[in-house]
CSV table of C-alpha atoms and ligand atoms in Angstrom, one decimal:
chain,number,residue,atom,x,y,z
O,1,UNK,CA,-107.7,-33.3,-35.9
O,2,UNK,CA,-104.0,-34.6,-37.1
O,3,UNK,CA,-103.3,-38.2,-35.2
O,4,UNK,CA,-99.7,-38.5,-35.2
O,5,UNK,CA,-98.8,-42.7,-34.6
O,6,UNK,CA,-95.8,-44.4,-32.9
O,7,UNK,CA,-92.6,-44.3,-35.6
O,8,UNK,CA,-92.8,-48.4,-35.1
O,9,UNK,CA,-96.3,-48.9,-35.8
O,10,UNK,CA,-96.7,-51.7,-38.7
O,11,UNK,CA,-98.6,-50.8,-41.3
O,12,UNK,CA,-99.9,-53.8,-43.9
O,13,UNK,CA,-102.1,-54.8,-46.3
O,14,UNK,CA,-103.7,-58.6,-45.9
O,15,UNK,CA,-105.2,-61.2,-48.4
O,16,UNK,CA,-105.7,-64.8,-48.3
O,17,UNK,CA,-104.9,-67.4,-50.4
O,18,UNK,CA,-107.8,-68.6,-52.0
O,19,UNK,CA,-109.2,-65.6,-52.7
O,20,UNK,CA,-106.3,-64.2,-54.8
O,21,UNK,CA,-103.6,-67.2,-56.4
O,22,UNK,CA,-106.1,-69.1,-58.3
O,23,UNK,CA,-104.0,-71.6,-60.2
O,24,UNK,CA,-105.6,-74.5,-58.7
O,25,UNK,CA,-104.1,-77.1,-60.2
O,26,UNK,CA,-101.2,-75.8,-60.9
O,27,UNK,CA,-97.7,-78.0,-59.3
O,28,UNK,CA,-99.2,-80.1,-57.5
O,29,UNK,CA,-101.9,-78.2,-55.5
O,30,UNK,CA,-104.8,-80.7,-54.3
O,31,UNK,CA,-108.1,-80.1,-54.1
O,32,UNK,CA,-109.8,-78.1,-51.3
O,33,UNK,CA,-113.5,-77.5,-49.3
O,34,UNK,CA,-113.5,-74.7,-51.4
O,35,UNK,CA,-113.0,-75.9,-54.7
O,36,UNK,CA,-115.6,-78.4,-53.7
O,37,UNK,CA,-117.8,-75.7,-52.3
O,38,UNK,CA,-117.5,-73.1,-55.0
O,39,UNK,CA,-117.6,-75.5,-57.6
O,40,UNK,CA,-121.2,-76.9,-56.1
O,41,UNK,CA,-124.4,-74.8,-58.4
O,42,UNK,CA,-126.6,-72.4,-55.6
O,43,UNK,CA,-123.2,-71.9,-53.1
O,44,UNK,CA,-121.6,-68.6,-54.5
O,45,UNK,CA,-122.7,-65.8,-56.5
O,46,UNK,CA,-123.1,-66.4,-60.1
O,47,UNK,CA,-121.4,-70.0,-59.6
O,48,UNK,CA,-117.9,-67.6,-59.1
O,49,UNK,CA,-114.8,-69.9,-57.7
O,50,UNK,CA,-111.2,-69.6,-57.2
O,51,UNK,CA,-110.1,-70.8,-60.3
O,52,UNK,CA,-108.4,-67.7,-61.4
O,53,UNK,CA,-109.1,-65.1,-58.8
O,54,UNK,CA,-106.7,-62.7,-59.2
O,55,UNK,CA,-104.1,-64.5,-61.0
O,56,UNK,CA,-101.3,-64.0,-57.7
O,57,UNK,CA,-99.7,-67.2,-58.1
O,58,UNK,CA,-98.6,-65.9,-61.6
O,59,UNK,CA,-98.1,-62.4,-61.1
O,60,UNK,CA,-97.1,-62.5,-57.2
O,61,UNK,CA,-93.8,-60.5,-58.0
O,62,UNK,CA,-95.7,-57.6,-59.6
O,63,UNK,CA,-98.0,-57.7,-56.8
O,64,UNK,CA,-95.1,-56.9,-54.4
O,65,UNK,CA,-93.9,-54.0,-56.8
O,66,UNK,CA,-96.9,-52.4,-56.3
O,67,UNK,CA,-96.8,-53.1,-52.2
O,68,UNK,CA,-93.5,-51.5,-52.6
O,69,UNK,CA,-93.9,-48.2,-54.7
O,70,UNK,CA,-96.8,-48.1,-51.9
O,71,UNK,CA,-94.4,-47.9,-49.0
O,72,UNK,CA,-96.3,-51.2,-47.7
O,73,UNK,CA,-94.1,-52.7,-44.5
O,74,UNK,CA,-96.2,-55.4,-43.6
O,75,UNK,CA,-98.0,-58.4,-45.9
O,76,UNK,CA,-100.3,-60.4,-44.1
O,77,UNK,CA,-101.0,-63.5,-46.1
O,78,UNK,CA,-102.1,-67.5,-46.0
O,79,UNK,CA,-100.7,-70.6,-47.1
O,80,UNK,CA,-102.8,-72.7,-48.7
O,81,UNK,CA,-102.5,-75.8,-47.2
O,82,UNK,CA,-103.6,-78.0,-50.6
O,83,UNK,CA,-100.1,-76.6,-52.6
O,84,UNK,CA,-98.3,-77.7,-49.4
O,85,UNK,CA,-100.1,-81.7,-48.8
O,86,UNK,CA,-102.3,-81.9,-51.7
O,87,UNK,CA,-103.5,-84.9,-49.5
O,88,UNK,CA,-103.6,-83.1,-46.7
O,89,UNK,CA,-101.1,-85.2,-44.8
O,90,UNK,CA,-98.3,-87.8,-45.7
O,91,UNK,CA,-96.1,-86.5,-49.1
O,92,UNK,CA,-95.0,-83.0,-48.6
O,93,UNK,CA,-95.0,-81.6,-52.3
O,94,UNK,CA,-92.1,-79.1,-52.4
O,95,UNK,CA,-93.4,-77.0,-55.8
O,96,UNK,CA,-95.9,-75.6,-53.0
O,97,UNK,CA,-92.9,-75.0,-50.2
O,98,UNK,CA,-91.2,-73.2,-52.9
O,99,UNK,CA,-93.9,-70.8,-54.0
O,100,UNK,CA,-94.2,-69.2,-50.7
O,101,UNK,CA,-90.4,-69.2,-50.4
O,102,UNK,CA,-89.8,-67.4,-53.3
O,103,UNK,CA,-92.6,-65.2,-52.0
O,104,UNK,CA,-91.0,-64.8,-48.6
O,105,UNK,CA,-87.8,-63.9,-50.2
O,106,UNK,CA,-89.6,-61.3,-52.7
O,107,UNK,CA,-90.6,-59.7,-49.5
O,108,UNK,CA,-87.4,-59.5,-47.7
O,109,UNK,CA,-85.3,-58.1,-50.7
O,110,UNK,CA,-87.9,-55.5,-50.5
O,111,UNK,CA,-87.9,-54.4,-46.6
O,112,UNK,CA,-91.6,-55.8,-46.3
O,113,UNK,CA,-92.3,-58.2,-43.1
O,114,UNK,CA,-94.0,-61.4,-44.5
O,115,UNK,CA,-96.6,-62.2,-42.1
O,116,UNK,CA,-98.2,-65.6,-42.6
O,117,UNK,CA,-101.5,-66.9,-41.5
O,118,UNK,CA,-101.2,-70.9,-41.9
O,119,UNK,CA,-105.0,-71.8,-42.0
O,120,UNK,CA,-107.4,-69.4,-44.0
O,121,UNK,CA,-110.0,-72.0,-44.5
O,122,UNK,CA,-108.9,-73.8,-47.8
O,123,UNK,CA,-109.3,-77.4,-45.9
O,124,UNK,CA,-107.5,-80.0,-48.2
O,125,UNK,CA,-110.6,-81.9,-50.0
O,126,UNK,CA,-109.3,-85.3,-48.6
O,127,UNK,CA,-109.2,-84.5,-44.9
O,128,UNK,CA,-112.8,-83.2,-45.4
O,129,UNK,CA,-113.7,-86.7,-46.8
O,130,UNK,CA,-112.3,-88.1,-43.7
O,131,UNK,CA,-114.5,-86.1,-41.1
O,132,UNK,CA,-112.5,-82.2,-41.2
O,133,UNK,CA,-112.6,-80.2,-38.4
O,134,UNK,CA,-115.6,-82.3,-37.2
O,135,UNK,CA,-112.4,-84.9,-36.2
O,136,UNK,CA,-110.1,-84.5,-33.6
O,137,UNK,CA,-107.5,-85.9,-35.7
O,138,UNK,CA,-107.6,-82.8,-37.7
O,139,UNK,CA,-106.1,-80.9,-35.4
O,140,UNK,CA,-102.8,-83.2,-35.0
O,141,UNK,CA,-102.9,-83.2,-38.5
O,142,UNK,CA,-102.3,-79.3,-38.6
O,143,UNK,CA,-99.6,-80.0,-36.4
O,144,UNK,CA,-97.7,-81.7,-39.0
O,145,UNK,CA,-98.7,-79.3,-41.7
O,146,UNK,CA,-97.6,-75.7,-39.4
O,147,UNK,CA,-94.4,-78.2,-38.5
O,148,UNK,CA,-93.9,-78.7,-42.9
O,149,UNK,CA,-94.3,-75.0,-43.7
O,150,UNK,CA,-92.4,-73.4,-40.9
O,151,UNK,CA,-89.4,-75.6,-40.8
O,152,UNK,CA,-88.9,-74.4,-44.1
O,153,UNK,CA,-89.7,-71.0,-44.1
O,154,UNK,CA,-88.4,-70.8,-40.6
O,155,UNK,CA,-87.3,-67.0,-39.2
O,156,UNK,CA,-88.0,-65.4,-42.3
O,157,UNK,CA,-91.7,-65.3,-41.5
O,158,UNK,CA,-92.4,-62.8,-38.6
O,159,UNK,CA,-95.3,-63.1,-37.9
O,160,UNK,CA,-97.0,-66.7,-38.0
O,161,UNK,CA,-100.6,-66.9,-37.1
O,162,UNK,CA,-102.4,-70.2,-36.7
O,163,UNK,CA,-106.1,-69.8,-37.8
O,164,UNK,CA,-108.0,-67.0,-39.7
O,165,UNK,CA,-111.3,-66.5,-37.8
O,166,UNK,CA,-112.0,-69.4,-35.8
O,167,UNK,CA,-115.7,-68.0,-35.5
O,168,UNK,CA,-116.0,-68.3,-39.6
O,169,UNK,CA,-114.2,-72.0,-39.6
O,170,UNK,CA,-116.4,-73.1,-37.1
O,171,UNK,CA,-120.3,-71.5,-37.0
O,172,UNK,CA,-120.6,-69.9,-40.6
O,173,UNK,CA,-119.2,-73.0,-41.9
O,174,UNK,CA,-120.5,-75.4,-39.9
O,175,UNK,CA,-123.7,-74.0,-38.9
O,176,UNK,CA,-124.9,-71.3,-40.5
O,177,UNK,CA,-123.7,-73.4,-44.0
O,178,UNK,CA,-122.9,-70.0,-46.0
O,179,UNK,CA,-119.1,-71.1,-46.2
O,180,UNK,CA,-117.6,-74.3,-47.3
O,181,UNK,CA,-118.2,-76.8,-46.2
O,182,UNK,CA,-122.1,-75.8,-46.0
O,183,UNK,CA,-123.1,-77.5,-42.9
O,184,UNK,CA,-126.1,-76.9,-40.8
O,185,UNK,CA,-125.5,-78.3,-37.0
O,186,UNK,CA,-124.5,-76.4,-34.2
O,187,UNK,CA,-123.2,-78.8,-32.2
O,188,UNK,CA,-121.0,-80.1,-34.7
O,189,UNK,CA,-119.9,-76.7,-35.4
O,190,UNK,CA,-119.2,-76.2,-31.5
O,191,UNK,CA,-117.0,-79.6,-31.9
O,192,UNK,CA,-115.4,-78.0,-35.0
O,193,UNK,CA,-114.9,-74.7,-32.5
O,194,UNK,CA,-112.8,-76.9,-30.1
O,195,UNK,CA,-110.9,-78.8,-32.4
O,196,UNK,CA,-109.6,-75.9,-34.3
O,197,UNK,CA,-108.3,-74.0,-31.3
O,198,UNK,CA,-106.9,-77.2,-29.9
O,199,UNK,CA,-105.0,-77.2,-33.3
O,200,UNK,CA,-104.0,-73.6,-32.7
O,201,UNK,CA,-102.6,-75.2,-29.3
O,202,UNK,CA,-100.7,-77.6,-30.2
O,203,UNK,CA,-99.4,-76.3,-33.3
O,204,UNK,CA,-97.7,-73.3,-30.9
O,205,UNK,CA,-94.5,-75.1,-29.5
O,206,UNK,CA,-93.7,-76.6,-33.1
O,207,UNK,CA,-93.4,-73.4,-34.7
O,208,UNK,CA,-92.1,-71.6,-31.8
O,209,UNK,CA,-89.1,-74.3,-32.7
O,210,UNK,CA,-88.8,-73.9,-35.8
O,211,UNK,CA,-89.3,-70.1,-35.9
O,212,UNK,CA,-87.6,-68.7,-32.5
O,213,UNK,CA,-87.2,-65.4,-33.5
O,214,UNK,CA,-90.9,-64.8,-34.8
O,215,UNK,CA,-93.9,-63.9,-33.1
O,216,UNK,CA,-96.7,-66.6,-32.9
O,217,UNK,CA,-100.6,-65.8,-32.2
O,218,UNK,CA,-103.9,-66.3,-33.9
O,219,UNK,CA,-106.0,-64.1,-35.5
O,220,UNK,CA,-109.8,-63.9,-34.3
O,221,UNK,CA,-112.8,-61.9,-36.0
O,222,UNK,CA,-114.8,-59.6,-33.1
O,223,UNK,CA,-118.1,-58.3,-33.8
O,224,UNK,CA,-118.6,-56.6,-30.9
O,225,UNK,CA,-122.5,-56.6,-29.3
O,226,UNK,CA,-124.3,-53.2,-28.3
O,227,UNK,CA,-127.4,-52.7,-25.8
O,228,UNK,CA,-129.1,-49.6,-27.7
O,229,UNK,CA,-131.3,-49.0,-24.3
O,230,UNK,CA,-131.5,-50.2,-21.3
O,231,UNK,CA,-134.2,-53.3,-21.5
O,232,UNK,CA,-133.3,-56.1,-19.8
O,233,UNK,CA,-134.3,-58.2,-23.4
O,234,UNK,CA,-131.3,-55.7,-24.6
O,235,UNK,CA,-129.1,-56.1,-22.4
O,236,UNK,CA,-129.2,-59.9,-22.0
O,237,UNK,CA,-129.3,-60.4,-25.7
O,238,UNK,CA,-126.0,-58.2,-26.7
O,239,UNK,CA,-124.2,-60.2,-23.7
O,240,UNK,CA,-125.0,-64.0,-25.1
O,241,UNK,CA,-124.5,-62.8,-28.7
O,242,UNK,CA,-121.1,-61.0,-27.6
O,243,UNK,CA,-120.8,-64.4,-25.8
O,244,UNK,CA,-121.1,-66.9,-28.8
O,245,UNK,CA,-119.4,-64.6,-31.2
O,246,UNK,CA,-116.4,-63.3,-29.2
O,247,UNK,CA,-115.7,-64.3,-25.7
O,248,UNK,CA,-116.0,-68.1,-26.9
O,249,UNK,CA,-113.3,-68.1,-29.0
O,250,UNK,CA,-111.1,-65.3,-27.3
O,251,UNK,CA,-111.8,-67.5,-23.3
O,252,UNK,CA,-110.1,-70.4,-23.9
O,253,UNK,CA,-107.0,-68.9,-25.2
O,254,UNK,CA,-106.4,-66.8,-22.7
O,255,UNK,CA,-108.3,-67.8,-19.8
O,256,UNK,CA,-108.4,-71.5,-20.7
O,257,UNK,CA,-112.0,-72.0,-20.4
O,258,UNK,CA,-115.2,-72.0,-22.3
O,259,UNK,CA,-117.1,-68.7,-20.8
O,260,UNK,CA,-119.0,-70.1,-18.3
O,261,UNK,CA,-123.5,-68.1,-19.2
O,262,UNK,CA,-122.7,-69.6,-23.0
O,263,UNK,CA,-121.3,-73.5,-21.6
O,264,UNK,CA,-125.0,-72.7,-19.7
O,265,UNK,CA,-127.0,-71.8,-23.1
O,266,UNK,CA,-125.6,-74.7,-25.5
O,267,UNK,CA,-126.6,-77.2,-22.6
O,268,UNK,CA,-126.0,-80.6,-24.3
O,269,UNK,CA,-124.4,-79.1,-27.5
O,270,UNK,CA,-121.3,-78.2,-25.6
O,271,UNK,CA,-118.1,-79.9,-27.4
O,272,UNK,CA,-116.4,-82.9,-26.2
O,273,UNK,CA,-113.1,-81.7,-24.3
O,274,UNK,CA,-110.6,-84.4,-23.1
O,275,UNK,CA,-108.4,-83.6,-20.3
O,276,UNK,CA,-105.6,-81.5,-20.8
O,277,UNK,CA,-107.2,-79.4,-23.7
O,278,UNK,CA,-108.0,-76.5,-22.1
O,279,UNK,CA,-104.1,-76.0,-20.7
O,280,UNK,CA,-103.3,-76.6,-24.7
O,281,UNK,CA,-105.5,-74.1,-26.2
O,282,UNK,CA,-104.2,-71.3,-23.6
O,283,UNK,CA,-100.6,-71.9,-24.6
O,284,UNK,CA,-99.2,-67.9,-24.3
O,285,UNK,CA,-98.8,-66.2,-27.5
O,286,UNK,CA,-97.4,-63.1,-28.6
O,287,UNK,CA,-99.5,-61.4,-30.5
O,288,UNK,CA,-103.9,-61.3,-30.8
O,289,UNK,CA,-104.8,-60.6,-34.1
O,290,UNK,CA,-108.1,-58.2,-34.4
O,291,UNK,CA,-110.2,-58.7,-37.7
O,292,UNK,CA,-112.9,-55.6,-36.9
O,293,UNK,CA,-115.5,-54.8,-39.4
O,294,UNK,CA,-118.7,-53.7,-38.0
O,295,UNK,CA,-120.7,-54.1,-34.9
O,296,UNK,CA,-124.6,-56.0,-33.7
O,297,UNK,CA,-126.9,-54.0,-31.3
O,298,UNK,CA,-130.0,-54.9,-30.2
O,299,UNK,CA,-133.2,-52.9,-29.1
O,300,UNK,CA,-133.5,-48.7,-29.0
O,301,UNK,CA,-132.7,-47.1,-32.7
O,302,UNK,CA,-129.7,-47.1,-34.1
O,303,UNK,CA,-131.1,-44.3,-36.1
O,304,UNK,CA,-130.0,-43.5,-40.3
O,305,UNK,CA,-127.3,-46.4,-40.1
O,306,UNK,CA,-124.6,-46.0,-42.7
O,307,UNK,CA,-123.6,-49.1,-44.6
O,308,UNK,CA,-121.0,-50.6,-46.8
O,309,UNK,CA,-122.1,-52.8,-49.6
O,310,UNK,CA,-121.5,-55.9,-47.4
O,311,UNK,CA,-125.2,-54.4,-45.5
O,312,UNK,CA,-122.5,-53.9,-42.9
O,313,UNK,CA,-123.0,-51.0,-40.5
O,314,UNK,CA,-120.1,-48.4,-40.1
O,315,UNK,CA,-118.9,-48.0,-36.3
O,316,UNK,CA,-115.7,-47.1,-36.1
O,317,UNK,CA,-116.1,-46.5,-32.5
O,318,UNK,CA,-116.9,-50.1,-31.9
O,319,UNK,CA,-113.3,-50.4,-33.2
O,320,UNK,CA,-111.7,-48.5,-30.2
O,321,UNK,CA,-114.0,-49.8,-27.3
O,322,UNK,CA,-112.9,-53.5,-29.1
O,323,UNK,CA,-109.4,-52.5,-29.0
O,324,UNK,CA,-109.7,-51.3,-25.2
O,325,UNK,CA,-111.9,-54.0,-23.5
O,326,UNK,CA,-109.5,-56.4,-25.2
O,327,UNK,CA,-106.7,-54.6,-23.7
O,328,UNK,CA,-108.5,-54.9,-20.5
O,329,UNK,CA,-109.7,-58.5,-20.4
O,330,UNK,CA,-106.6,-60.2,-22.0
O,331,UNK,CA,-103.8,-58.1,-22.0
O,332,UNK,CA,-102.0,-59.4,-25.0
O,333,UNK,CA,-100.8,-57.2,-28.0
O,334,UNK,CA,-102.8,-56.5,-30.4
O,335,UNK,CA,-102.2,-55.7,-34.6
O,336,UNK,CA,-105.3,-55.0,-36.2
O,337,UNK,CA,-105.2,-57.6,-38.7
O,338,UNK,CA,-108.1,-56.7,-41.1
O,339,UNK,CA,-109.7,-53.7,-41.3
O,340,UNK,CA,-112.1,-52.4,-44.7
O,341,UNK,CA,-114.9,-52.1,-46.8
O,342,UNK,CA,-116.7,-53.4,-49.3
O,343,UNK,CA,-118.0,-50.5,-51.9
O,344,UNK,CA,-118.9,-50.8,-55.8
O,345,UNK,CA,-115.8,-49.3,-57.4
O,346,UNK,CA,-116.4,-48.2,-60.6
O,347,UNK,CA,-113.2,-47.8,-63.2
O,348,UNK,CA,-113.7,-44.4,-65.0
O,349,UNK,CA,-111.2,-42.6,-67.3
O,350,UNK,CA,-108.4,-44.8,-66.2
O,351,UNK,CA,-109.0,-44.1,-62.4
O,352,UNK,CA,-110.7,-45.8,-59.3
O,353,UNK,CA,-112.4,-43.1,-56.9
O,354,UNK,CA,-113.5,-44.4,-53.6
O,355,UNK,CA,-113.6,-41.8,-50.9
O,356,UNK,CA,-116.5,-43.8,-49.0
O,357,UNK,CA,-113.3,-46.6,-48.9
O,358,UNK,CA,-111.0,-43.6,-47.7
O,359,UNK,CA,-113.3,-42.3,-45.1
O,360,UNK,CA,-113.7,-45.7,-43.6
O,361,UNK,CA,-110.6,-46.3,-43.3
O,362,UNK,CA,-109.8,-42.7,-41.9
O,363,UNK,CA,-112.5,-43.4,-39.3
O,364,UNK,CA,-111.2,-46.1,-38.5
O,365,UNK,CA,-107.7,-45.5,-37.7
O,366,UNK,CA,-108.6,-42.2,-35.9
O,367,UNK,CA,-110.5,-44.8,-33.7
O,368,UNK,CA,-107.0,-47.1,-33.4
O,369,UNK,CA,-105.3,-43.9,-32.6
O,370,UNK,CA,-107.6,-43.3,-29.5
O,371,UNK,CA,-107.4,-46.8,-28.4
O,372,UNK,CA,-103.9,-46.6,-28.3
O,373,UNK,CA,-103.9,-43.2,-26.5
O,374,UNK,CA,-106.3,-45.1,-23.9
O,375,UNK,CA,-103.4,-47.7,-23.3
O,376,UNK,CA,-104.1,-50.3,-25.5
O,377,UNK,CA,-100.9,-51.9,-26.9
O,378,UNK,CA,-101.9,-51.9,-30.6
O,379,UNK,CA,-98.7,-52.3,-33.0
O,380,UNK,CA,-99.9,-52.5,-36.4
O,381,UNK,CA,-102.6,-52.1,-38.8
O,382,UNK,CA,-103.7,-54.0,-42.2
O,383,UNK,CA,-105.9,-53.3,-44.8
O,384,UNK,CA,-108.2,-55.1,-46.2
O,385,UNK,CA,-107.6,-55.7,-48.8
O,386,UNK,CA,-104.3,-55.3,-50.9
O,387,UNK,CA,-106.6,-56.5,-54.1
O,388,UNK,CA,-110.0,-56.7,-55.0
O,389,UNK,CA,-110.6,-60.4,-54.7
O,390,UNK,CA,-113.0,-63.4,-54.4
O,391,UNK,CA,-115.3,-62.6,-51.3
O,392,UNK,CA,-115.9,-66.4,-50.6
O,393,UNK,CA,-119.9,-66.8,-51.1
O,394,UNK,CA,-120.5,-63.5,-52.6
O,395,UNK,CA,-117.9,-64.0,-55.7
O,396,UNK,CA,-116.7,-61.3,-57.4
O,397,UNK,CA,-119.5,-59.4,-56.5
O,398,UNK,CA,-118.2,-57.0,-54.0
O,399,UNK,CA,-114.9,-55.4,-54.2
O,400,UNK,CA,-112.3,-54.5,-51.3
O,401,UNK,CA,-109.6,-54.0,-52.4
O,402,UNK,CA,-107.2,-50.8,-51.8
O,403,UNK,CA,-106.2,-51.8,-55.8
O,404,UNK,CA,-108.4,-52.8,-58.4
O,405,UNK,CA,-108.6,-55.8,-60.2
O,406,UNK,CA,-110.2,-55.5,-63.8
O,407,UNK,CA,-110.6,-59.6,-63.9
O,408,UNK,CA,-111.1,-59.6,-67.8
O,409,UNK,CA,-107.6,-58.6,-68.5
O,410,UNK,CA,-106.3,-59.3,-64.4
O,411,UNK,CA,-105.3,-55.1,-64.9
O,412,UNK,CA,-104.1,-53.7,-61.5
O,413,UNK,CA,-105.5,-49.9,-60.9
O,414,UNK,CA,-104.9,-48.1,-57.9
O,415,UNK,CA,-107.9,-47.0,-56.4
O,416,UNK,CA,-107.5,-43.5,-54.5
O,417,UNK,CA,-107.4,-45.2,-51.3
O,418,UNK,CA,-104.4,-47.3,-52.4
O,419,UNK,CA,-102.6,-43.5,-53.1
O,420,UNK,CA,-104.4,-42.3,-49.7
O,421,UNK,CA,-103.0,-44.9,-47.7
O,422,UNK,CA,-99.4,-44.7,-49.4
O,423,UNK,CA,-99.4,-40.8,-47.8
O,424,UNK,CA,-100.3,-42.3,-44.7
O,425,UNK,CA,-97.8,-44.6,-44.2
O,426,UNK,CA,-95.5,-41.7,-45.1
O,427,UNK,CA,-96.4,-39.5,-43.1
O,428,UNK,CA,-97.7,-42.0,-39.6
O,429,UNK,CA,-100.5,-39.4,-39.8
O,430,UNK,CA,-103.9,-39.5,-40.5
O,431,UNK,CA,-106.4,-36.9,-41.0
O,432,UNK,CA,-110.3,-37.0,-39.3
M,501,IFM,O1,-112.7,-61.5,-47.2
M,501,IFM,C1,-112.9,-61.8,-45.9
M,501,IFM,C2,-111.6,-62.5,-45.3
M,501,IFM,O2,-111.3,-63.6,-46.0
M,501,IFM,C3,-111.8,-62.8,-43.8
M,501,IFM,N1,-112.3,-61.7,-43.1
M,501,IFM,C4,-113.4,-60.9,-43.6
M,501,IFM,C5,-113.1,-60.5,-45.1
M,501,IFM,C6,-114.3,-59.7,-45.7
M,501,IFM,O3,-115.5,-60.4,-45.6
């Protein structure tokens, strides 16, 4: 089967900006949760941090050579809010402003659509001391941080997305403890939860005035929840896990309410919410972004499971039902924001051969391509990832990027999936 996309269908590659700049104290960047975090003995593989990653802040402009001779028209990146207030609030340190300016502009003199994500979970160090996302004053404080960045990067941005995966800020952070800052408490991570889509609120009609002609939204990570049989234990179990995981993030902004069977199961954990918060956090938005990796299901047998070295299963059909209920229940427009896989690369007479990477990928955007022929308004697509990078607690250990990174000597290699997806996004077509 050919699938043949729309001629205007964005197609992008996505990182973030811890796990590639490194340069950490480089002009004037302040500390973060995750220099903290990573820099803590027991939190990440092999002690790895983001000290170096992938060298970006150095060798950005390369970087968008190869996004170029790859025909890339989208690039889906984060600020990191430490280069921007090393304190987190008060003195504005322009060295940081400037950075993602010339970055911006390194895009646009090469036709590519800088899409910014403001807040990919590198928390300035001092706002942590003072209480994070645990403190409502937090999210005002974002406010002022979204108001520093886009004033200055203004229309040039055209995409600006509050918050990368609310679901990771809040419950793997907060209470599961496997991400920075390594906390186990569920109802602080529920209080966490509200605060950072409060933020997301409020921060909406500051950048929508300072960036008229972009698009505004937020980007939330969906692991969509499967009944494998028809047990009422099943059935019940994949609804309050698809409950915790996704509708209590995606309810408030669009609905503006916590969904009502999960406000039941927290009982007394529930967040504080003042009045007026819930109106905040549904401010419209333009676009949802999708972050879709794999799937849960509970009871029957989900039989000889393919994985990708993540332990994740593949189900690229859990892509397309995602990309329709959404469609369905919220009605908003929908990029795919991240989309990939996790496989160990090997780097073998000068070349990178990944064809499990390439049939994920193929599976999965045959699986787009039906969603979209089923009527959901999907407009865009990003890999994950332009670069190998640092995969938060598991280091260096697992690689996903459509280009390799040799870290010894900071090499670039196109893996085949890099040269796959440049035929793609030639062609619009893809081949399952
Ligand atoms: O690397 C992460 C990214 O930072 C957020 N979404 C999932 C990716 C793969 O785990």
């Amino acid at each position: 089967m050919n699938t043949l996309f729309p001629a205007d269908f964005r197609w992008g590659v996505a990182t973030a900006a811890y796990q590639i700049e490194g340069a950490v104290s480089k002009d004037g960047r302040g500390p973060s949760i995750w220099d903290t975090f990573s820099h803590t003995p027991g939190k990440t593989h092999n002690g790895d941090t983001g000290d170096v990653a992938c060298d970006h802040y150095h060798r950005w402009a390369d970087d968008l050579e190869l996004m170029s001779q790859l025909g890339i028209q989208s690039y889906r990146f984060s600020v990191a809010w430490p280069r921007i207030l090393p304190q987190g609030t008060g003195r504005v340190n322009a060295k940081g402003l400037d950075f993602y300016e010339r970055l911006v502009d390194g895009l646009l003199a090469r036709g590519i659509e800088p899409n910014a994500t403001l807040y990919h979970w590198d928390l300035p160090q001092p706002l942590q001391d003072k209480g994070g996302w645990a403190s409502r004053d937090t999210a005002q404080t974002f406010v002022a941080y979204a108001d520093a960045v886009s004033r200055r990067l203004g229309d040039r941005v055209k995409f600006y997305a509050t918050f990368n995966e609310p679901w990771c800020i809040a419950i793997l952070s907060h209470e599961i403890g496997e991400h920075a800052p390594g906390f186990n408490d569920r109802r602080l991570a529920l209080q966490v939860a509200h605060h950072v889509l409060l933020a997301h609120g409020l921060a909406m009609p500051v950048l929508r005035e300072n960036a008229p002609k972009a698009q505004h939204g937020i980007v939330l990570n969906f692991t969509p929840s499967y009944a494998l049989d028809d047990s009422i234990e099943a059935r019940q179990t994949a609804t309050l896990m698809d409950g915790t995981f996704n509708r209590w993030f995606a309810d408030p902004l669009f609905k503006g309410r916590y969904p009502e069977d999960i406000w039941e199961l927290y009982g007394e954990l529930v967040p504080k919410v003042d009045d007026g918060d819930m109106a905040q956090i549904a401010a419209p938005i333009d676009f949802l972004g999708v972050n879709y990796y794999t799937r849960v299901s509970f009871g029957g047998d989900p039989g000889n499971v393919e994985r990708t070295a993540m332990g994740w299963e593949v189900f690229p059909q859990g892509l397309r039902d995602l990309l329709l209920r959404l469609q369905r229940d919220y009605g908003v427009p929908m990029y795919v924001t991240e989309n990939g896989a996790a496989y160990a690369d090997n780097f073998v007479d000068g070349t990178v051969h990944d064809p499990e990477r390439v049939r994920y990928l193929e599976r999965h955007l045959a699986a787009v391509h039906e969603a979209l022929e089923a009527g959901a308004n999907v407009k865009g697509y990003y890999a994950w990832s332009l670069l190998d990078n640092f995969e938060w607690a598991k280091g260096y250990s697992k690689r996903f990027g459509l280009i390799y990174v040799d870290y010894p000597t900071q090499r670039r290699i196109l893996k085949s999936s890099a040269k796959w997806y440049a035929e793609l996004i030639a062609t619009h077509r893809v081949k399952s």
